[in-house]
Amino acid sequence: MTERLMPPPRAEHPGETGHPGETGHPGEADSDRLPPARLAYDRHTWKEIAHLLANLPAALLGFTYVMTVLSTGLGLTITVIGFPLLAAGLTGARLLGRLERARARALLGVRVDEPSRLSLRGAGGFLPRLWMALKDPVGWRTVLYEFIRLPWGVLTFTIALTSLFVLWPVLPFIARGLANADRAMVRALLSPSDELERRIAELESDRGVVVDTAAADLRRIERDLHDGAQARLVNLAMGLGLAKEKLLEGQADEHVAAMVEEAHGEVKLALQELRDLARGIHPAVLTDRGLDAALSSVASRCTVPVKVTVDLAERPAPAIEGIAYFTVSELLQNVSKHSAARSASVDVWRQDDRLLIQVRDDGRGGARVDGGTGMRGLADRLGAVDGLFVVDSPQGGPTTVTAELPWRDRTAAAGPR
């Protein structure tokens, strides 16, 4: 409860002091007193009160649905129809849980992750899908939540409505206590099942990232082929065609020799672009000689001196090795383009079951994960394989980027032949 301090009223005429007895007007002594203490009703308090008043209609709706589903579904389980009805009722209970989470999020500020959807498509036939829906823990916990909410909804509605007229000075404290109980019930019964449920949701999100990354890589390769090597090969074909026509006409002069020379240059440029494109997909030196040689090759193309240290007793799985290579390659490109650094270093080592990468430069700093698509893409790519990506880059430098990948043995990843 807060008090609002109001300043005493100013004297309306010179010489008035505002103290009783000095103005000569009866009743002016009361005007100098502080106003009574008032309760501060902020928007959070009103949201909690609105939630408590809405508990009764929401609880009536949920309880009616749950009792109808249980009585109908369980009553008909002696027949074949009961089990599909019960499964459909549990699926509908998930929708009620989503609505309750949205209401708690809007009025109570409770942030509860949405449970992952039931993967019924991959369950096989009708009976496996039916069994998966019947044993859905999210649906059953929502049923329990709606079942116990009716007496609680009646209690909170009655207390909140009565307190609005009778106990309004302490209503914010009452509302806060009842709302905290509501928050606890939402977190306990409407949150994802357990760590495994959260892990499933993370994997589904990571799968989407992997698909998007693969699609973006394919578009990049297609664009590079169309705008680079393909265009040069078209120019080459046109140049050789013109040279052939002149040779057939018997015009073997210097102009034809210049055209052939230009075509020869186009061939070399096209071959170089194809090599660069192949290196961007998966460099041959990485496959043949591993990270040490591949990262040294990348460092040699950087515009600043780079010291590469790779301390690995054995090579990781090809997928992990490729992600590590492209991570370092992207970071060194950022060093060349944006850092204005004088030197940089790359360190790669293994610690237990993790592969760690650290790229440092003495540039101007200011790099952020949300500062552009490059860093964000690296963080998403590493996160899709349970990796970590941390950027420490204060203004003025230096910049240290640490990447962490899960270690997978190369022999285990290759599998039996």
Short mmCIF file of C-alpha atoms in Angstrom, two decimals:
data_model
loop_
_atom_site.label_atom_id
_atom_site.label_comp_id
_atom_site.label_asym_id
_atom_site.label_seq_id
_atom_site.Cartn_x
_atom_site.Cartn_y
_atom_site.Cartn_z
CA MET A 1 0.00 0.00 0.00
CA THR A 2 1.46 3.35 -1.02
CA GLU A 3 0.68 6.85 0.15
CA ARG A 4 0.43 9.82 -2.15
CA LEU A 5 1.84 12.97 -0.60
CA MET A 6 0.00 16.08 -1.78
CA PRO A 7 1.53 19.52 -1.24
CA PRO A 8 -0.45 21.92 0.97
CA PRO A 9 -2.61 24.40 -0.95
CA ARG A 10 -1.02 27.70 -1.75
CA ALA A 11 -2.37 30.90 -0.21
CA GLU A 12 -4.68 32.59 -2.64
CA HIS A 13 -3.88 36.08 -1.38
CA PRO A 14 -0.76 37.69 -0.03
CA GLY A 15 -0.44 37.27 3.68
CA GLU A 16 -2.29 33.97 3.85
CA THR A 17 -0.10 31.36 5.44
CA GLY A 18 -2.40 28.39 5.15
CA HIS A 19 -2.35 27.61 8.91
CA PRO A 20 -5.55 27.33 10.88
CA GLY A 21 -6.62 30.48 12.59
CA GLU A 22 -4.66 32.78 10.31
CA THR A 23 -7.09 33.09 7.46
CA GLY A 24 -10.17 33.55 9.52
CA HIS A 25 -12.23 31.20 7.35
CA PRO A 26 -13.81 28.25 9.11
CA GLY A 27 -12.98 24.85 7.66
CA GLU A 28 -9.65 25.87 6.14
CA ALA A 29 -7.81 23.87 8.79
CA ASP A 30 -9.08 20.66 7.18
CA SER A 31 -7.71 21.67 3.77
CA ASP A 32 -4.12 21.60 5.07
CA ARG A 33 -4.25 17.97 6.16
CA LEU A 34 -2.68 15.22 4.05
CA PRO A 35 -5.15 13.11 2.09
CA PRO A 36 -5.82 9.64 3.45
CA ALA A 37 -3.61 6.78 2.35
CA ARG A 38 -4.74 5.29 -0.95
CA LEU A 39 -4.05 1.88 -2.44
CA ALA A 40 -2.07 1.77 -5.69
CA TYR A 41 -4.00 -0.32 -8.24
CA ASP A 42 -1.63 -0.81 -11.15
CA ARG A 43 -2.35 -2.65 -14.37
CA HIS A 44 -0.78 -5.89 -13.09
CA THR A 45 -3.20 -5.92 -10.15
CA TRP A 46 -6.18 -5.38 -12.44
CA LYS A 47 -4.98 -8.15 -14.74
CA GLU A 48 -4.76 -10.56 -11.79
CA ILE A 49 -8.26 -9.54 -10.65
CA ALA A 50 -9.60 -10.06 -14.18
CA HIS A 51 -7.98 -13.51 -14.27
CA LEU A 52 -9.56 -14.48 -10.96
CA LEU A 53 -13.01 -13.30 -12.08
CA ALA A 54 -12.62 -15.22 -15.37
CA ASN A 55 -11.70 -18.41 -13.52
CA LEU A 56 -15.33 -19.39 -12.94
CA PRO A 57 -16.59 -19.31 -16.57
CA ALA A 58 -13.35 -20.90 -17.79
CA ALA A 59 -13.58 -23.59 -15.12
CA LEU A 60 -17.25 -24.31 -15.94
CA LEU A 61 -16.37 -24.73 -19.62
CA GLY A 62 -13.38 -26.98 -18.92
CA PHE A 63 -15.12 -29.08 -16.27
CA THR A 64 -18.16 -29.64 -18.49
CA TYR A 65 -15.93 -30.74 -21.37
CA VAL A 66 -13.83 -33.05 -19.21
CA MET A 67 -16.80 -34.72 -17.55
CA THR A 68 -18.50 -35.21 -20.90
CA VAL A 69 -15.36 -36.75 -22.41
CA LEU A 70 -14.66 -39.02 -19.45
CA SER A 71 -18.21 -40.16 -18.94
CA THR A 72 -18.80 -40.81 -22.62
CA GLY A 73 -15.41 -42.22 -23.51
CA LEU A 74 -14.88 -44.35 -20.41
CA GLY A 75 -18.50 -45.49 -20.43
CA LEU A 76 -18.19 -46.74 -24.00
CA THR A 77 -14.82 -48.45 -23.58
CA ILE A 78 -16.71 -51.73 -23.30
CA THR A 79 -17.44 -51.22 -26.98
CA VAL A 80 -15.09 -50.45 -29.84
CA ILE A 81 -16.29 -46.84 -30.10
CA GLY A 82 -15.18 -45.75 -26.62
CA PHE A 83 -11.44 -45.72 -27.19
CA PRO A 84 -11.45 -43.48 -30.31
CA LEU A 85 -13.86 -41.09 -28.55
CA LEU A 86 -11.58 -40.93 -25.53
CA ALA A 87 -8.55 -40.32 -27.77
CA ALA A 88 -10.39 -37.52 -29.57
CA GLY A 89 -11.38 -36.05 -26.21
CA LEU A 90 -7.76 -36.02 -25.03
CA THR A 91 -6.76 -34.28 -28.24
CA GLY A 92 -9.39 -31.63 -27.55
CA ALA A 93 -8.11 -31.29 -24.00
CA ARG A 94 -4.79 -30.23 -25.49
CA LEU A 95 -6.62 -27.31 -27.14
CA LEU A 96 -8.13 -26.32 -23.79
CA GLY A 97 -4.65 -26.40 -22.28
CA ARG A 98 -3.39 -24.11 -25.04
CA LEU A 99 -6.18 -21.62 -24.32
CA GLU A 100 -5.42 -21.70 -20.58
CA ARG A 101 -1.72 -21.11 -21.24
CA ALA A 102 -2.61 -18.15 -23.46
CA ARG A 103 -4.89 -16.72 -20.75
CA ALA A 104 -2.21 -17.12 -18.10
CA ARG A 105 0.37 -15.58 -20.41
CA ALA A 106 -1.81 -12.54 -21.12
CA LEU A 107 -3.11 -11.89 -17.60
CA LEU A 108 -0.54 -13.44 -15.25
CA GLY A 109 2.64 -13.07 -17.28
CA VAL A 110 3.40 -16.81 -17.01
CA ARG A 111 5.70 -18.01 -19.78
CA VAL A 112 5.11 -21.73 -20.28
CA ASP A 113 6.52 -23.55 -23.31
CA GLU A 114 4.02 -25.17 -25.61
CA PRO A 115 4.20 -28.99 -25.56
CA SER A 116 5.29 -30.65 -28.78
CA ARG A 117 2.59 -32.00 -31.05
CA LEU A 118 1.76 -35.67 -31.20
CA SER A 119 3.63 -37.23 -34.12
CA LEU A 120 0.73 -39.42 -35.22
CA ARG A 121 1.90 -39.64 -38.84
CA GLY A 122 5.00 -41.57 -37.89
CA ALA A 123 3.18 -43.90 -35.52
CA GLY A 124 2.18 -46.40 -38.19
CA GLY A 125 -1.34 -47.80 -38.47
CA PHE A 126 -4.57 -46.96 -36.72
CA LEU A 127 -3.93 -48.90 -33.52
CA PRO A 128 -0.47 -47.38 -32.82
CA ARG A 129 -1.90 -43.91 -33.40
CA LEU A 130 -4.82 -44.65 -31.10
CA TRP A 131 -2.50 -45.93 -28.38
CA MET A 132 -0.24 -42.90 -28.68
CA ALA A 133 -3.23 -40.56 -28.29
CA LEU A 134 -4.59 -42.52 -25.32
CA LYS A 135 -1.33 -42.42 -23.37
CA ASP A 136 -0.66 -38.73 -24.12
CA PRO A 137 0.58 -37.28 -20.78
CA VAL A 138 -0.15 -33.70 -21.86
CA GLY A 139 -3.80 -34.53 -22.50
CA TRP A 140 -4.25 -36.37 -19.20
CA ARG A 141 -2.62 -33.60 -17.17
CA THR A 142 -4.90 -31.06 -18.87
CA VAL A 143 -7.88 -33.23 -17.91
CA LEU A 144 -6.67 -33.23 -14.29
CA TYR A 145 -6.17 -29.46 -14.43
CA GLU A 146 -9.70 -28.81 -15.69
CA PHE A 147 -11.16 -31.29 -13.17
CA ILE A 148 -9.73 -29.54 -10.11
CA ARG A 149 -10.35 -26.05 -11.47
CA LEU A 150 -14.10 -25.97 -10.79
CA PRO A 151 -13.93 -25.68 -6.96
CA TRP A 152 -10.92 -23.39 -7.30
CA GLY A 153 -12.72 -21.22 -9.84
CA VAL A 154 -15.76 -20.88 -7.58
CA LEU A 155 -13.50 -19.99 -4.63
CA THR A 156 -11.40 -17.38 -6.47
CA PHE A 157 -14.43 -15.81 -8.16
CA THR A 158 -16.25 -15.47 -4.84
CA ILE A 159 -13.25 -14.03 -3.00
CA ALA A 160 -12.33 -11.59 -5.77
CA LEU A 161 -15.90 -10.35 -6.26
CA THR A 162 -16.51 -9.96 -2.51
CA SER A 163 -13.18 -8.21 -1.96
CA LEU A 164 -14.00 -5.65 -4.65
CA PHE A 165 -16.81 -4.32 -2.42
CA VAL A 166 -15.76 -5.27 1.10
CA LEU A 167 -12.00 -5.81 1.30
CA TRP A 168 -10.82 -3.43 -1.39
CA PRO A 169 -7.93 -1.97 0.72
CA VAL A 170 -6.23 -5.37 0.83
CA LEU A 171 -7.54 -6.71 -2.47
CA PRO A 172 -4.17 -6.42 -4.28
CA PHE A 173 -2.54 -8.66 -1.68
CA ILE A 174 -5.37 -11.17 -1.87
CA ALA A 175 -5.27 -11.11 -5.68
CA ARG A 176 -1.50 -11.60 -5.69
CA GLY A 177 -1.72 -14.64 -3.39
CA LEU A 178 -4.51 -16.31 -5.38
CA ALA A 179 -2.80 -15.47 -8.70
CA ASN A 180 0.44 -17.05 -7.45
CA ALA A 181 -1.49 -20.26 -6.73
CA ASP A 182 -2.85 -20.09 -10.29
CA ARG A 183 0.66 -19.60 -11.64
CA ALA A 184 1.87 -22.66 -9.73
CA MET A 185 -0.96 -24.82 -11.12
CA VAL A 186 -0.31 -23.69 -14.69
CA ARG A 187 3.41 -24.43 -14.42
CA ALA A 188 2.84 -27.80 -12.73
CA LEU A 189 0.06 -29.20 -14.94
CA LEU A 190 0.19 -27.33 -18.26
CA SER A 191 3.93 -27.21 -18.91
CA PRO A 192 5.71 -29.77 -21.14
CA SER A 193 5.98 -33.19 -19.58
CA ASP A 194 9.64 -33.30 -18.66
CA GLU A 195 13.13 -32.82 -19.98
CA LEU A 196 12.45 -35.36 -22.72
CA GLU A 197 9.43 -33.35 -23.90
CA ARG A 198 11.50 -30.17 -24.03
CA ARG A 199 14.22 -32.06 -25.82
CA ILE A 200 11.75 -33.20 -28.48
CA ALA A 201 10.65 -29.61 -29.02
CA GLU A 202 14.28 -28.50 -29.37
CA LEU A 203 15.01 -31.25 -31.89
CA GLU A 204 11.95 -30.32 -33.94
CA SER A 205 13.15 -26.72 -34.03
CA ASP A 206 16.69 -27.80 -34.91
CA ARG A 207 15.37 -29.99 -37.71
CA GLY A 208 13.70 -26.95 -39.23
CA VAL A 209 16.97 -25.02 -38.99
CA VAL A 210 18.85 -27.84 -40.73
CA VAL A 211 16.29 -28.00 -43.52
CA ASP A 212 16.40 -24.23 -44.02
CA THR A 213 20.21 -24.23 -44.01
CA ALA A 214 20.36 -27.03 -46.58
CA ALA A 215 17.86 -25.22 -48.80
CA ALA A 216 19.86 -21.99 -48.54
CA ASP A 217 23.08 -23.85 -49.45
CA LEU A 218 21.41 -25.39 -52.51
CA ARG A 219 20.16 -21.98 -53.63
CA ARG A 220 23.64 -20.54 -53.17
CA ILE A 221 25.24 -23.31 -55.24
CA GLU A 222 22.61 -22.90 -57.96
CA ARG A 223 23.16 -19.12 -58.02
CA ASP A 224 26.95 -19.49 -58.18
CA LEU A 225 26.71 -21.97 -61.03
CA HIS A 226 24.23 -19.84 -62.94
CA ASP A 227 25.97 -16.50 -62.47
CA GLY A 228 29.56 -17.74 -62.54
CA ALA A 229 30.78 -20.84 -64.33
CA GLN A 230 27.69 -21.27 -66.50
CA ALA A 231 27.86 -17.69 -67.79
CA ARG A 232 31.55 -18.05 -68.57
CA LEU A 233 31.00 -21.34 -70.40
CA VAL A 234 28.26 -19.69 -72.50
CA ASN A 235 30.67 -16.89 -73.45
CA LEU A 236 33.29 -19.51 -74.21
CA ALA A 237 30.91 -21.39 -76.52
CA MET A 238 29.96 -18.20 -78.33
CA GLY A 239 33.59 -17.13 -78.74
CA LEU A 240 34.66 -20.52 -80.07
CA GLY A 241 31.68 -20.56 -82.44
CA LEU A 242 32.68 -17.20 -83.93
CA ALA A 243 36.29 -18.31 -84.23
CA LYS A 244 35.18 -21.50 -85.98
CA GLU A 245 33.11 -19.53 -88.49
CA LYS A 246 36.05 -17.27 -89.32
CA LEU A 247 38.36 -20.26 -89.71
CA LEU A 248 35.89 -21.90 -92.06
CA GLU A 249 35.78 -18.69 -94.07
CA GLY A 250 39.55 -18.80 -94.29
CA GLN A 251 40.11 -15.73 -92.15
CA ALA A 252 43.00 -17.01 -90.01
CA ASP A 253 44.14 -13.59 -88.94
CA GLU A 254 45.08 -11.96 -85.67
CA HIS A 255 41.42 -11.38 -84.83
CA VAL A 256 40.76 -15.13 -84.72
CA ALA A 257 43.86 -15.65 -82.57
CA ALA A 258 42.61 -13.00 -80.13
CA MET A 259 39.24 -14.72 -79.95
CA VAL A 260 40.88 -18.07 -79.19
CA GLU A 261 43.07 -16.41 -76.57
CA GLU A 262 40.01 -14.84 -74.95
CA ALA A 263 38.24 -18.23 -74.97
CA HIS A 264 41.29 -19.78 -73.31
CA GLY A 265 41.09 -17.16 -70.56
CA GLU A 266 37.39 -17.86 -70.06
CA VAL A 267 38.19 -21.57 -69.67
CA LYS A 268 40.73 -20.88 -66.95
CA LEU A 269 38.36 -18.56 -65.10
CA ALA A 270 35.53 -21.07 -65.33
CA LEU A 271 37.79 -23.82 -63.97
CA GLN A 272 38.85 -21.59 -61.09
CA GLU A 273 35.26 -20.76 -60.23
CA LEU A 274 34.33 -24.44 -60.33
CA ARG A 275 37.25 -25.22 -58.00
CA ASP A 276 36.13 -22.50 -55.61
CA LEU A 277 32.58 -23.79 -55.75
CA ALA A 278 33.71 -27.35 -55.05
CA ARG A 279 35.86 -26.08 -52.20
CA GLY A 280 32.80 -24.29 -50.81
CA ILE A 281 30.77 -27.49 -50.90
CA HIS A 282 33.44 -29.69 -49.35
CA PRO A 283 37.14 -29.05 -49.93
CA ALA A 284 39.27 -31.97 -51.06
CA VAL A 285 42.08 -31.05 -48.66
CA LEU A 286 39.67 -31.50 -45.72
CA THR A 287 38.74 -34.99 -46.86
CA ASP A 288 42.32 -36.01 -47.61
CA ARG A 289 44.34 -34.36 -44.82
CA GLY A 290 41.94 -33.18 -42.12
CA LEU A 291 41.31 -29.96 -40.23
CA ASP A 292 44.92 -28.90 -39.71
CA ALA A 293 45.76 -28.69 -43.41
CA ALA A 294 42.31 -27.40 -44.43
CA LEU A 295 42.31 -24.58 -41.87
CA SER A 296 45.88 -23.65 -42.80
CA SER A 297 44.71 -23.34 -46.40
CA VAL A 298 41.83 -21.08 -45.33
CA ALA A 299 44.18 -18.99 -43.17
CA SER A 300 46.56 -18.47 -46.10
CA ARG A 301 43.76 -16.73 -48.02
CA CYS A 302 42.94 -14.37 -45.15
CA THR A 303 44.06 -10.75 -45.57
CA VAL A 304 45.69 -10.70 -42.09
CA PRO A 305 48.31 -13.08 -40.66
CA VAL A 306 46.60 -16.02 -38.95
CA LYS A 307 48.21 -18.51 -36.58
CA VAL A 308 46.51 -21.92 -36.73
CA THR A 309 46.89 -24.47 -33.92
CA VAL A 310 45.05 -27.78 -34.19
CA ASP A 311 45.59 -30.14 -31.25
CA LEU A 312 43.68 -33.31 -32.14
CA ALA A 313 44.95 -36.82 -31.62
CA GLU A 314 42.39 -38.17 -34.10
CA ARG A 315 39.94 -36.81 -36.62
CA PRO A 316 36.26 -36.30 -35.74
CA ALA A 317 33.33 -37.53 -37.79
CA PRO A 318 33.12 -36.03 -41.30
CA ALA A 319 29.94 -34.05 -40.50
CA ILE A 320 31.47 -32.47 -37.38
CA GLU A 321 34.73 -31.85 -39.24
CA GLY A 322 32.85 -30.10 -42.06
CA ILE A 323 30.90 -27.85 -39.68
CA ALA A 324 34.12 -26.92 -37.89
CA TYR A 325 35.82 -26.08 -41.19
CA PHE A 326 33.00 -23.87 -42.48
CA THR A 327 32.68 -22.15 -39.10
CA VAL A 328 36.34 -21.14 -39.11
CA SER A 329 36.15 -20.20 -42.80
CA GLU A 330 33.19 -17.87 -42.19
CA LEU A 331 34.82 -16.29 -39.16
CA LEU A 332 38.07 -15.64 -41.00
CA GLN A 333 36.11 -14.03 -43.83
CA ASN A 334 34.55 -11.70 -41.26
CA VAL A 335 38.04 -10.93 -39.95
CA SER A 336 39.17 -10.01 -43.47
CA LYS A 337 36.13 -7.86 -44.29
CA HIS A 338 35.07 -6.16 -41.09
CA SER A 339 37.60 -6.37 -38.24
CA ALA A 340 40.47 -4.11 -39.42
CA ALA A 341 42.71 -6.46 -37.44
CA ARG A 342 46.49 -6.80 -37.65
CA SER A 343 46.62 -10.47 -36.63
CA ALA A 344 44.36 -13.37 -35.78
CA SER A 345 44.61 -16.88 -34.38
CA VAL A 346 42.65 -20.12 -34.66
CA ASP A 347 42.80 -22.81 -31.96
CA VAL A 348 41.10 -26.18 -32.24
CA TRP A 349 41.24 -28.84 -29.54
CA ARG A 350 39.23 -31.62 -27.95
CA GLN A 351 37.99 -31.58 -24.38
CA ASP A 352 36.24 -34.75 -23.23
CA ASP A 353 33.38 -35.31 -25.68
CA ARG A 354 33.41 -31.79 -27.16
CA LEU A 355 35.32 -30.20 -30.02
CA LEU A 356 36.23 -26.60 -29.20
CA ILE A 357 37.13 -23.85 -31.66
CA GLN A 358 38.36 -20.39 -30.73
CA VAL A 359 39.04 -17.61 -33.22
CA ARG A 360 40.64 -14.38 -31.94
CA ASP A 361 41.57 -11.13 -33.64
CA ASP A 362 42.90 -7.79 -32.41
CA GLY A 363 40.48 -5.73 -34.51
CA ARG A 364 38.02 -3.02 -33.58
CA GLY A 365 35.39 -5.37 -32.09
CA GLY A 366 31.68 -4.73 -31.95
CA ALA A 367 30.66 -8.08 -33.47
CA ARG A 368 27.32 -9.49 -32.34
CA VAL A 369 25.33 -12.63 -33.04
CA ASP A 370 22.32 -10.50 -33.96
CA GLY A 371 24.37 -8.04 -35.96
CA GLY A 372 23.98 -9.83 -39.29
CA THR A 373 22.94 -12.99 -41.04
CA GLY A 374 26.44 -14.51 -41.03
CA MET A 375 26.87 -14.80 -37.27
CA ARG A 376 23.21 -15.74 -36.82
CA GLY A 377 23.56 -18.48 -39.43
CA LEU A 378 26.64 -19.90 -37.69
CA ALA A 379 24.83 -19.93 -34.34
CA ASP A 380 21.84 -21.71 -35.90
CA ARG A 381 24.02 -24.26 -37.67
CA LEU A 382 25.90 -25.12 -34.49
CA GLY A 383 22.73 -25.16 -32.42
CA ALA A 384 21.21 -27.70 -34.83
CA VAL A 385 23.87 -30.25 -33.79
CA ASP A 386 23.84 -29.45 -30.03
CA GLY A 387 26.68 -26.99 -30.38
CA LEU A 388 27.32 -23.60 -28.77
CA PHE A 389 28.37 -20.30 -30.28
CA VAL A 390 29.59 -17.45 -28.05
CA VAL A 391 30.84 -14.04 -29.22
CA ASP A 392 32.88 -11.78 -26.93
CA SER A 393 33.58 -8.59 -28.86
CA PRO A 394 33.58 -5.33 -26.90
CA GLN A 395 33.87 -2.05 -28.77
CA GLY A 396 37.54 -1.44 -29.52
CA GLY A 397 38.34 -5.14 -29.46
CA PRO A 398 39.69 -7.69 -29.21
CA THR A 399 37.16 -10.21 -30.52
CA THR A 400 37.01 -13.80 -29.31
CA VAL A 401 34.55 -16.23 -30.85
CA THR A 402 34.18 -19.64 -29.20
CA ALA A 403 32.38 -22.49 -30.91
CA GLU A 404 31.67 -25.86 -29.34
CA LEU A 405 30.61 -29.01 -31.16
CA PRO A 406 29.80 -32.51 -29.92
CA TRP A 407 32.62 -34.96 -30.59
CA ARG A 408 31.76 -37.99 -32.68
CA ASP A 409 34.37 -40.60 -33.55
CA ARG A 410 35.12 -40.99 -37.20
CA THR A 411 34.99 -44.80 -37.16
CA ALA A 412 31.65 -44.84 -35.34
CA ALA A 413 30.18 -42.32 -37.79
CA ALA A 414 31.36 -44.33 -40.79
CA GLY A 415 29.61 -47.47 -39.55
CA PRO A 416 30.18 -51.01 -40.77
CA ARG A 417 31.08 -51.50 -44.37
#
